[in-house]
XYZ file of C-alpha atoms in Angstrom:
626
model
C 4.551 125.286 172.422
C 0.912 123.950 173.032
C -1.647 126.089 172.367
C -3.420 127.685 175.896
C -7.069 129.098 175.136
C -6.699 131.239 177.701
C -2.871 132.840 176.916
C -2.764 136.045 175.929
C -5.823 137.641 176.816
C -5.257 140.496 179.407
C -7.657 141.448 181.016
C -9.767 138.181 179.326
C -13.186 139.394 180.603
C -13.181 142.552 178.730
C -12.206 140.744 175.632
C -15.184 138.712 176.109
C -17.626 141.021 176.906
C -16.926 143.008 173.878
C -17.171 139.886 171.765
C -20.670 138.928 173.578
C -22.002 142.568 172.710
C -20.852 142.529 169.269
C -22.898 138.881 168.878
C -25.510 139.984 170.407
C -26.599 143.673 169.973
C -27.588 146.884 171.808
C -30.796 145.025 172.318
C -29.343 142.196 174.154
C -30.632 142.635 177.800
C -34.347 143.026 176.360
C -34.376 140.644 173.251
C -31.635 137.899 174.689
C -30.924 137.902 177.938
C -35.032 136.576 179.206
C -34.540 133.469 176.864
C -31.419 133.106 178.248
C -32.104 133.266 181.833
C -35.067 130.751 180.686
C -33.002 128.104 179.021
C -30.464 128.538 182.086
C -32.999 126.959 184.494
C -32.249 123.174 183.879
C -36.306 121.812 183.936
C -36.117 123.608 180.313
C -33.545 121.027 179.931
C -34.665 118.040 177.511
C -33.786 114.330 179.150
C -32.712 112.433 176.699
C -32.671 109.326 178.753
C -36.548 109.219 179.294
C -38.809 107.454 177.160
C -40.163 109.035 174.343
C -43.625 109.834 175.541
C -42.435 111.474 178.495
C -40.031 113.451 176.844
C -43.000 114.876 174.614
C -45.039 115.256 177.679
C -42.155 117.575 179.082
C -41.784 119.191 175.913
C -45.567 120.476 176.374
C -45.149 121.323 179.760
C -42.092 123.450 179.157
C -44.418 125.056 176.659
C -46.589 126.079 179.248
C -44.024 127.351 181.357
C -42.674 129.545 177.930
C -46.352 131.110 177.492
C -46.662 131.667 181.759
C -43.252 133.723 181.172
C -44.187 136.192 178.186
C -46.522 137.952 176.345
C -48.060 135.946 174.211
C -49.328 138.760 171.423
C -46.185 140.639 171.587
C -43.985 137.677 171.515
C -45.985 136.589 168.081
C -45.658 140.113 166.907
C -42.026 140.573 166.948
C -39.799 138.749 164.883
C -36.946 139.442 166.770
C -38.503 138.110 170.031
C -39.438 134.958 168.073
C -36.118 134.799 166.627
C -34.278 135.159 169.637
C -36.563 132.227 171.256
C -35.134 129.783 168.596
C -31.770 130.713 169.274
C -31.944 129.916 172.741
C -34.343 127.058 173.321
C -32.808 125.066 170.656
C -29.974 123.634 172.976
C -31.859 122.974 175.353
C -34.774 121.282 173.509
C -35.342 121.019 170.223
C -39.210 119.964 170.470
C -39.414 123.107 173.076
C -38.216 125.380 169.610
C -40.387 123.364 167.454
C -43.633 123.487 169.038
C -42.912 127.267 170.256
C -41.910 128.581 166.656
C -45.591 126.496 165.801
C -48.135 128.235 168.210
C -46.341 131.530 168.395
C -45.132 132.315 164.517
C -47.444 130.295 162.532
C -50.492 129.872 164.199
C -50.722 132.862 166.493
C -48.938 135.201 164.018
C -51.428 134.438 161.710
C -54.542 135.187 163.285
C -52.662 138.036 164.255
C -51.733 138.964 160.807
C -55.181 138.948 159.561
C -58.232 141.137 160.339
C -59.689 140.793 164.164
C -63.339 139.393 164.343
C -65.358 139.625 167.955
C -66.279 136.002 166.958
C -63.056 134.594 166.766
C -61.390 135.619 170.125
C -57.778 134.970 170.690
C -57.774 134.510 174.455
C -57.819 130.389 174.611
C -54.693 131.142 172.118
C -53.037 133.025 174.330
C -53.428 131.348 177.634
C -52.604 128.078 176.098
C -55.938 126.708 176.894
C -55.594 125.505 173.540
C -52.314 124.922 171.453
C -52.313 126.644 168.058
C -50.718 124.682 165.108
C -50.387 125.151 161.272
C -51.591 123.039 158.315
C -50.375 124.215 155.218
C -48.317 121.009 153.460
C -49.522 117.999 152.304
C -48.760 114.262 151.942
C -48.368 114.909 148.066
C -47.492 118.609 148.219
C -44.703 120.069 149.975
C -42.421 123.090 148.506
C -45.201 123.201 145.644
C -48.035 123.657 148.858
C -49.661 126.060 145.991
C -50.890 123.235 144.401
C -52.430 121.458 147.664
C -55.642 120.153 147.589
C -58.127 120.431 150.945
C -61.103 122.299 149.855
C -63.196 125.199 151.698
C -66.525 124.911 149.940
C -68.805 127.930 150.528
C -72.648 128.392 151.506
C -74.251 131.224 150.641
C -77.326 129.903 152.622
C -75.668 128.772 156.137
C -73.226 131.397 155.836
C -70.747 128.516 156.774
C -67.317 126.629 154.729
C -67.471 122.561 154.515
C -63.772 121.629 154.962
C -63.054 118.168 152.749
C -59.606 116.126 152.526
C -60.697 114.820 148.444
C -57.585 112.614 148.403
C -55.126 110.413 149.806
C -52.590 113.298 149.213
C -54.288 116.010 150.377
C -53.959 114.991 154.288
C -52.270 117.510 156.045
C -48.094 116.177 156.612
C -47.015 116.695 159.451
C -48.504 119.075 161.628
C -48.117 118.525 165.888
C -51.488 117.108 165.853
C -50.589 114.188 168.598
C -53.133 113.939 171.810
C -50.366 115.133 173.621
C -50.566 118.890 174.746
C -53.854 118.728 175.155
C -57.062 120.752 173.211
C -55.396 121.917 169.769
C -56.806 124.247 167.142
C -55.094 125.162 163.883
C -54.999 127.285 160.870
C -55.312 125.042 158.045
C -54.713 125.997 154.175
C -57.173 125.160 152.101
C -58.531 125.885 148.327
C -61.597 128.081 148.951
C -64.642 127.478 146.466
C -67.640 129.458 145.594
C -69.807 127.854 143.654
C -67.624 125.559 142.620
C -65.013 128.218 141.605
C -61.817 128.334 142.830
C -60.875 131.402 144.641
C -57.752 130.627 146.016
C -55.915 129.332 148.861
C -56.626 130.990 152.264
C -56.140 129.984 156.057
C -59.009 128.838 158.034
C -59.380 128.703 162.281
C -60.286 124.867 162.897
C -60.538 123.433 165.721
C -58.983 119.754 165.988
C -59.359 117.953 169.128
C -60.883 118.023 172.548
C -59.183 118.579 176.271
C -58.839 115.167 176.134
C -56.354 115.385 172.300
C -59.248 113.092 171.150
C -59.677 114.500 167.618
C -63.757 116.146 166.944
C -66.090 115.118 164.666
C -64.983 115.092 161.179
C -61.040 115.304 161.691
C -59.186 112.396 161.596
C -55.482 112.220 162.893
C -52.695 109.541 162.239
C -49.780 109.154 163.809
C -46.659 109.335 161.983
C -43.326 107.024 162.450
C -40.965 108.694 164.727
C -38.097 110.578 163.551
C -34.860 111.136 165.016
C -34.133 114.177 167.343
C -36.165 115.288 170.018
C -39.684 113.824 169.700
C -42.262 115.700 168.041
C -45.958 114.432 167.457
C -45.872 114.843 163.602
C -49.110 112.865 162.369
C -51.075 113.328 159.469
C -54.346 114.944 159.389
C -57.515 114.994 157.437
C -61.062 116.347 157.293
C -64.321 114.684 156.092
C -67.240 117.531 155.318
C -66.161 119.407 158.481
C -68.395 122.005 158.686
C -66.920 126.010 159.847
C -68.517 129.106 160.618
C -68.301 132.165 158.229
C -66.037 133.794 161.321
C -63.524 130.937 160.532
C -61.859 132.235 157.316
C -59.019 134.638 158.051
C -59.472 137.517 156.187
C -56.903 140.683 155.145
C -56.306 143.053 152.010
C -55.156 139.927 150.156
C -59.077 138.829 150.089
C -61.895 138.923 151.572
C -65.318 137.500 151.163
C -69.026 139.001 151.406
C -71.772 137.211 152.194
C -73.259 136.525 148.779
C -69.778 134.744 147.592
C -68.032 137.611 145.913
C -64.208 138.011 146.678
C -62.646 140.989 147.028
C -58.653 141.528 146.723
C -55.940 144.219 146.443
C -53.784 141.195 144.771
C -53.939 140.437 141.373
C -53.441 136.557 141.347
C -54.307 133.389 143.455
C -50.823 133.087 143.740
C -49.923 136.081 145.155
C -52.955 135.711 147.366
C -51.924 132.248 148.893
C -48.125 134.047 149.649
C -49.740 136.887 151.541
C -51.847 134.415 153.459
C -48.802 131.998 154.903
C -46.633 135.416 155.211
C -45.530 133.846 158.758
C -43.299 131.372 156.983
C -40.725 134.479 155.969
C -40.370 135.256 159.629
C -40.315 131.493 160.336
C -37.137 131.464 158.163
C -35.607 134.241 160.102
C -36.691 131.787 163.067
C -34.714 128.599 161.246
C -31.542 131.013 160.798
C -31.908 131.697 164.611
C -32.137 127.653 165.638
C -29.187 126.983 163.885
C -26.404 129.584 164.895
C -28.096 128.361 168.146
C -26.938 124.857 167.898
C -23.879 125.327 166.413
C -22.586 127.521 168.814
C -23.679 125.034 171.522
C -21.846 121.997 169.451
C -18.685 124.386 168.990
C -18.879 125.280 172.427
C -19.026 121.944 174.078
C -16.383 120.562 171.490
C -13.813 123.380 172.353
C -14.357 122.841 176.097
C -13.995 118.662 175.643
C -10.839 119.509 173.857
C -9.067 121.659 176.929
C -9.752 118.516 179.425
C -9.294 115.573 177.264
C -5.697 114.568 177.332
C -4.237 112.202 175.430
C -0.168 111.007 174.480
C 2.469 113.628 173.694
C 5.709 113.479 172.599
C 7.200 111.480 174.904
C 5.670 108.530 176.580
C 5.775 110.196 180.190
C 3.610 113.303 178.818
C 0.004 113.580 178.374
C -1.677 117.298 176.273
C -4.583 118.493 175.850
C -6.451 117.410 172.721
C -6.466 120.911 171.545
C -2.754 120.769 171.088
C -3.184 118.732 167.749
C -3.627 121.223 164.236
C -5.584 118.073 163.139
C -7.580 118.449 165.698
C -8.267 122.337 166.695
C -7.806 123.491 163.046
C -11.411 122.265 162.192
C -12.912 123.981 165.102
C -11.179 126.989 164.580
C -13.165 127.551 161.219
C -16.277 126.179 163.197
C -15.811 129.312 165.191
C -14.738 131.531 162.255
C -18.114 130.070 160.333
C -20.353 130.626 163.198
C -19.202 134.259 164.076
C -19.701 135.075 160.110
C -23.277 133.181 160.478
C -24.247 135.324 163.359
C -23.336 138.420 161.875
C -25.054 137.367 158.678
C -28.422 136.650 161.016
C -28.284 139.662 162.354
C -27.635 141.768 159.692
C -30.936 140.139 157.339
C -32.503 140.392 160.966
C -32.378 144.154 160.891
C -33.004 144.541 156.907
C -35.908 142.515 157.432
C -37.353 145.156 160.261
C -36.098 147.412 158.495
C -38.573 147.312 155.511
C -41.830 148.849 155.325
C -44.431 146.051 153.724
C -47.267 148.806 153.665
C -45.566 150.477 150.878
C -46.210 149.991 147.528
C -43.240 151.814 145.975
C -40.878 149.534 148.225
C -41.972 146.070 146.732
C -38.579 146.362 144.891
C -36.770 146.673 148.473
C -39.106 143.713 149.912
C -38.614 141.334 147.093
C -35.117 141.319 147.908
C -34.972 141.885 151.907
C -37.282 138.583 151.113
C -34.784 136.881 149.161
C -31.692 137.680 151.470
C -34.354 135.940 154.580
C -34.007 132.672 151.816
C -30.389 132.942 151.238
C -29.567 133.354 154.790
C -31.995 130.457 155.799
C -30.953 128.339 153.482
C -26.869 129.387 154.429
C -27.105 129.268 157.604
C -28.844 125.905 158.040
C -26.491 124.079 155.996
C -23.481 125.716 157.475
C -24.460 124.595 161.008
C -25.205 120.908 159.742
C -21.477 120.868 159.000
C -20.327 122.293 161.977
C -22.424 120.575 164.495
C -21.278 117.202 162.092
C -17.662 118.360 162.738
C -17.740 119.158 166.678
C -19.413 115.774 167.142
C -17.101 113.810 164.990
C -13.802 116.225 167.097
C -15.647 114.553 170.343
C -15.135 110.781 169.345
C -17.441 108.710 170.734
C -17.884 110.470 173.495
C -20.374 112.280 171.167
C -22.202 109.704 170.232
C -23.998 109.260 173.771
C -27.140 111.473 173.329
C -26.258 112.338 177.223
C -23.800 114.882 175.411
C -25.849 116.628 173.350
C -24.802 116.557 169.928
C -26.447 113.457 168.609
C -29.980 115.693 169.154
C -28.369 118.900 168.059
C -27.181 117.031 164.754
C -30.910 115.305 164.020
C -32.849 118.300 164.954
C -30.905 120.769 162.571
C -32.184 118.831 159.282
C -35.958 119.883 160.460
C -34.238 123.549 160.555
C -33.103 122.678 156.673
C -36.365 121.674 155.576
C -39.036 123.514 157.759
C -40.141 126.951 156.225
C -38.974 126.088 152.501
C -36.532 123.062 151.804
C -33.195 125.247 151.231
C -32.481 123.455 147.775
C -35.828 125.198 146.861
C -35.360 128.263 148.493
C -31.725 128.096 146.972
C -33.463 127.669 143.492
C -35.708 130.438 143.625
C -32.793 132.646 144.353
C -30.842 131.796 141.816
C -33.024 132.111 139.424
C -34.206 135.621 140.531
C -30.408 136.749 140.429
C -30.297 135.203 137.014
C -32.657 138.392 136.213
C -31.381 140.948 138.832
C -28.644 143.398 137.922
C -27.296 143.433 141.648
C -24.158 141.484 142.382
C -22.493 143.046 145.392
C -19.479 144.954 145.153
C -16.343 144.451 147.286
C -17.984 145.429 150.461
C -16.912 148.901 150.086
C -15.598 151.906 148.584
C -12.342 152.514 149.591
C -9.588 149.437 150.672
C -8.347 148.492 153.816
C -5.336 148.574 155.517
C -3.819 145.479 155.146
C -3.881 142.752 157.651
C -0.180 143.497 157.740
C -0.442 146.909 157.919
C 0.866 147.477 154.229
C -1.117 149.858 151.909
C -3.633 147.812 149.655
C -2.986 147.150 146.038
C -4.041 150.056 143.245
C -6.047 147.794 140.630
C -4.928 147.610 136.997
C -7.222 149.246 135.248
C -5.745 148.010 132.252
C -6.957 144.369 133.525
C -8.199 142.202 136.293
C -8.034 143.909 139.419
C -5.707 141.609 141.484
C -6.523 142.289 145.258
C -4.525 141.462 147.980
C -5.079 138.321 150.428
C -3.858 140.631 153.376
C -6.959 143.179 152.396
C -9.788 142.399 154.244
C -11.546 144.451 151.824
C -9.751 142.730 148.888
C -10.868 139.551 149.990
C -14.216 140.908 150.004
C -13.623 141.937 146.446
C -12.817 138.855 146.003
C -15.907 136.910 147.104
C -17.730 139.443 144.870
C -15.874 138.447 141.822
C -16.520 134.439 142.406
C -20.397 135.629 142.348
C -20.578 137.945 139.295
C -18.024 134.925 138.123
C -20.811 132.110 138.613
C -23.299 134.474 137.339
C -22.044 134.780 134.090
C -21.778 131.481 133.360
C -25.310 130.564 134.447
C -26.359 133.448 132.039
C -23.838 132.210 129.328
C -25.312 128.704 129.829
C -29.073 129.741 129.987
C -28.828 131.629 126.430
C -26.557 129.018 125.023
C -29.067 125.852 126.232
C -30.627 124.198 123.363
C -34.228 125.440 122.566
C -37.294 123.592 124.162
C -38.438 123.293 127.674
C -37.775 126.318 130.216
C -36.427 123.563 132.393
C -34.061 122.109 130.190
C -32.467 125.557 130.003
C -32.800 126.145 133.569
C -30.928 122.915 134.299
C -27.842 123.990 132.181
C -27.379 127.692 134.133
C -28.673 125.725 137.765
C -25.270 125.003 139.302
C -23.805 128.290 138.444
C -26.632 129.723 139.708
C -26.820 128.300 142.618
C -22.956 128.841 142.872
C -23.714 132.461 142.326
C -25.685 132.324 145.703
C -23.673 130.217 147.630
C -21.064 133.350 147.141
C -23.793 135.854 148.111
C -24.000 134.571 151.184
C -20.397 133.930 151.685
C -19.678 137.932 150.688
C -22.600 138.858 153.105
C -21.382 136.913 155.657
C -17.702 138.332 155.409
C -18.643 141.655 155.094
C -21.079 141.874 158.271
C -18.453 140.054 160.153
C -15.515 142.491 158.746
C -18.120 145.139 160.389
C -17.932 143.934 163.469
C -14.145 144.119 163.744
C -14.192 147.239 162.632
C -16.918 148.635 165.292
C -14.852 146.742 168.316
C -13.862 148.829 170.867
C -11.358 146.373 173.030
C -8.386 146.092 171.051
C -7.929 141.787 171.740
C -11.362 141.293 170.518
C -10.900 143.850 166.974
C -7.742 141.420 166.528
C -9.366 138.388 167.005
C -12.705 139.204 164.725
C -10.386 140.298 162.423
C -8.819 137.082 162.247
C -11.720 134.928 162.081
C -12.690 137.383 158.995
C -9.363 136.384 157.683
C -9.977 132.609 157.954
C -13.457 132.526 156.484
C -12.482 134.322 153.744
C -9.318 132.573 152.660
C -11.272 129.212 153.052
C -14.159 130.631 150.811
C -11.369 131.805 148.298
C -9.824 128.857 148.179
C -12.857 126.840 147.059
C -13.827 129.627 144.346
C -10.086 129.515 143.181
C -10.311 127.693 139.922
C -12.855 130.296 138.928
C -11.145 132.799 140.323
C -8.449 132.372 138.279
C -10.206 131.946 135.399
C -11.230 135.355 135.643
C -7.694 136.561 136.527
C -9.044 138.089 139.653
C -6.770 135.686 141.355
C -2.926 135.024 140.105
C -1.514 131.468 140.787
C 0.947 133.058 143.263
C -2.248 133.956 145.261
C -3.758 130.638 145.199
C -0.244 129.016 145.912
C -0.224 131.519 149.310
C -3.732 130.878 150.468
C -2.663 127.486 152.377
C 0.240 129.098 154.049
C -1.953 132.337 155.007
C -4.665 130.089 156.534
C -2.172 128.385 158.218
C -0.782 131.937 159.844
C -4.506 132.733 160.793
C -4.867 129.475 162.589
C -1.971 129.647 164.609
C -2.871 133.461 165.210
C -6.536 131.946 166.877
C -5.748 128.667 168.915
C -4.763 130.438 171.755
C -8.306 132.125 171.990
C -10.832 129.681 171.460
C -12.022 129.695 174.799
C -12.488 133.182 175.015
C -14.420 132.953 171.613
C -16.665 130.441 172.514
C -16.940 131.897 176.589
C -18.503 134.798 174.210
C -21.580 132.967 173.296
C -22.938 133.444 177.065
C -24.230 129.922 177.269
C -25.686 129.669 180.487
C -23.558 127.337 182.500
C -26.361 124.728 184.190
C -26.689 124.340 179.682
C -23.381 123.034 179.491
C -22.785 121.168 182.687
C -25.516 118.983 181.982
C -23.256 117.577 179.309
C -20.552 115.608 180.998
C -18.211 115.994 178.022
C -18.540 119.913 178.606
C -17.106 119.434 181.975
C -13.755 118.111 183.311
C -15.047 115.445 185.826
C -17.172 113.479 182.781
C -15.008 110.672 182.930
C -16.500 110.370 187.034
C -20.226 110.759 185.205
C -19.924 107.203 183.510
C -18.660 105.386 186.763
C -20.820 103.509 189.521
């Protein structure tokens, strides 16, 4: 029998409605639904077809029309509301989510973020009479921007900082800095110096350019080569002696400065200084997480609906299926959707930790440190999932998805800026790793007490003689099971770190890397699982608790299956187990492929966002025609 989406779903709309609420909150109606009904309207829409400069042009105007719609401060205060932005623009223009995450996060969450000064008013900023941007990296110093090199020399006499590029390296990569958009002001890191003393790294208000985008006196900007995706003007940027009132240097209990020179801080170290002054790029990662269970569920979404109209050869020569009919073919997508649920759950759940936290709290550094980390893990997860997935739906669309008309070719360019902005994940990843390394905290199963089993059987009683073996058909074994593959890869990063030959740190930390960063790839695999697994459990439409359950039953046998050899190193897994995984997947995915419409209807994608894409629609064949 082929495979319907839309079989088996009585009534459908309730099923989907559940599934929408569970993805997107209590909060949806005030934190989703007014990006939404923004992205919906199709002059949001990028045009792919227009030339480059025009497209940048529109991506600034569509700006404008973001800042007309919202509060400006109280979209920059609220991570969710920034979040939920780069959820929902992304689709429909990735410079849109670029230069909005810019002005509103970075540059306008700063200023924000730091003490208020009646000489440094915000309202230009928040009319968008001037664009805000952010210059923090540098042509030689990217993931280590600690060491960067733009100085802030201060005089005592004028009261006023001289602002100096002193090499090659030290320009400013690649902030928006383009004469499109118009007048543009940023808040640029640089090394302040008293007296010749360093002081530390702290953000400075400096203006760039005029009305005109010409750049003032004593900033020069150069364009950089164009990248692929949606067209951004990255350029590089440098200053020669610019001089900047006292008002200029943003100030906050991580340092101030008095007028004779002397610095004042609650921190203890540069370091720490410098982190408390670019705290915007921990909500900005929150912000990457968004963009990319954004995308992918817009590249799942048009690949599931391509797959319903496109028909191609069946059986016998007079018969013609659906594309979706072929394992080959759905079985890939299915996961997609399995992935991205687990993603979104994941998102939502470091979301809410995030908020959760209190950052004025000195006894809770502990609990920030690792709501912190869990932002990195999830970044860096997230982002690298979705680069497979959107990489898979465009690859299930044939060439079809090659024409950037479609979508996906933009979708797959513009989530590698999502990889690399806020923290390159490989970095991010390392940091983590290393911090687990030293961190007595490897989650448990995802609970106290087992689950009934998928099959309704009672769960396993562990061994406590050995290895607890838990059951595949356990959603709360599986869990247990994820848990094991990270305290597995833990160990042997620890093993491997004390066993490393004596010398360098690094050489060390090379031998326990992989393991370590194995160790968080199954952090985030657990987390994911068990806020999905949450989710079915808190469904209230019976369809919809069946089918999260069985998307938490395909992620987790394919995340099982690729920790198996450790697994059964460990004897948490028996080779019976691993010989049963392929067959249970196999079960799972022919329990889904008669719901993938419903799954993806779930994502509320406004339908002007899809219909744009002739793929997403039945008639695209009729869209290439004369």
């Amino acid at each position: 029998m082929i495979p319907n989406s839309r079989s088996a779903l009585l009534p459908e709309h309730a099923t989907t409605a559940e599934l929408t609420r569970l993805l997107f909150g209590p909060d949806r109606d005030r934190v989703h639904r007014p990006w939404r009904d923004l992205v919906a309207d199709p002059r949001m829409h990028r045009r792919p077809e227009d030339p480059v400069a025009e497209q940048l042009a529109a991506s600034y105007r569509r700006l404008q029309a973001v800042n007309a719609s919202v509060d400006a401060a109280a979209l920059a205060g609220s991570p969710e509301q920034l979040a939920a932005m780069h959820e929902w623009t992304g689709p429909a223009d990735g410079a849109l989510t670029v230069l909005s995450g810019i002005h509103y996060n970075l540059f306008l969450g700063s200023l924000l973020d730091h003490d208020a000064s009646p000489k440094r008013p915000l309202d230009a900023y928040l009319r968008m009479e001037r664009t805000g941007t952010f210059l923090c990296t540098e042509l030689g110093h990217g993931n280590d921007a600690a060491a960067l090199e733009t100085t802030a020399d201060y005089d005592r006499t004028g009261r006023t900082f001289t602002l100096h590029t002193p090499t090659p390296a030290a320009a400013k990569f690649m902030p928006n800095t383009g004469p499109t958009g118009g007048a543009k002001t940023a808040v640029v890191a640089a090394r302040l110096r008293v007296g010749g003393r360093d002081q530390g790294i702290f953000l400075f208000l400096t203006p760039l350019t005029d009305e005109t985008g010409h750049p003032l006196p004593g900033v020069t900007v150069h364009p950089l080569p164009q990248r692929p995706g949606s067209p951004v003007d990255h350029c590089l940027t440098s200053f020669d002696q610019l001089v900047l009132p006292f008002e200029a240097l943003l100030t906050g209990a991580h340092g101030r400065l008095s007028d004779d020179g002397t610095v004042s801080s609650a921190l203890g170290s540069r370091r720490k200084r410098f982190l408390a002054a670019i705290g915007r790029v921990t909500a900005g990662k929150l912000c990457m997480s968004a963009g990319a269970i954004g995308g992918a569920r817009a590249a799942l979404a048009t690949a599931v609906r391509y797959s319903q109209h496109r028909r191609v050869a069946g059986t016998r020569p007079d018969r013609r299926v659906p594309l979706w009919a072929h394992r080959t073919h759905h079985g890939p997508l299915l996961h997609g959707l399995a992935t991205v649920y687990a993603m979104t759950a994941l998102h939502r759940r470091t979301l809410a930790d995030w908020l959760a936290h209190d950052p004025a709290d000195p006894a809770a550094q502990a609990d920030r440190d690792a709501a912190e980390r869990q932002v990195a893990v999830t970044k860096g997860w997230n982002t690298w999932q979705a680069r497979e997935l959107i990489l898979e739906s465009r690859e299930r669309c044939g060439a079809q998805g090659l024409l950037p008309v479609n979508g996906l070719t933009a979708l797959a360019a513009d989530i590698e800026g999502t990889i690399t902005a806020e923290g390159d994940n490989l970095a991010l990843w390392a940091k983590a790793g290393a911090e687990l390394l030293l961190a007595d905290d490897a989650p448990d199963g995802g609970g106290t007490e087992a689950s009934p089993a998928d099959d309704g059987s009672a769960p396993p009683v562990p061994n406590a003689a050995g290895p607890a073996h838990h059951s595949l058909r356990d959603p709360a074994g599986r869990q247990a099971l994820l848990a094991a593959a990270g305290r597995h890869h833990l160990g042997r990063a620890r093993l491997l770190l004390r066993e490393a030959p004596g010398g360098e740190a690094i050489g060390r930390w090379n031998a326990a890397a992989p393991d370590a960063l194995a160790a968080v790839t199954a952090r985030a695999e657990h987390d994911a699982g068990a806020a999905l697994l949450a989710w079915a459990e808190a469904a209230a439409e019976p369809t919809a608790r069946s089918l999260l359950a069985d998307l938490h039953r395909l992620f987790t046998l394919e995340r099982i299956d690729r920790h198996a050899t450790g697994l059964l190193a460990t004897g948490a897994l028996t080779p019976r187990q691993a010989a049963e995984l392929p067959a249970l997947r196999e079960r799972s995915l022919t329990r889904l492929a008669g719901h993938a419409l419903p799954l993806v209807d779930a994502f509320d994608l406004p339908e002007p966002l899809l219909t744009r894409l002739p793929i997403a629609t039945p008639g695209y064949q009729e869209a290439f025609t004369v």
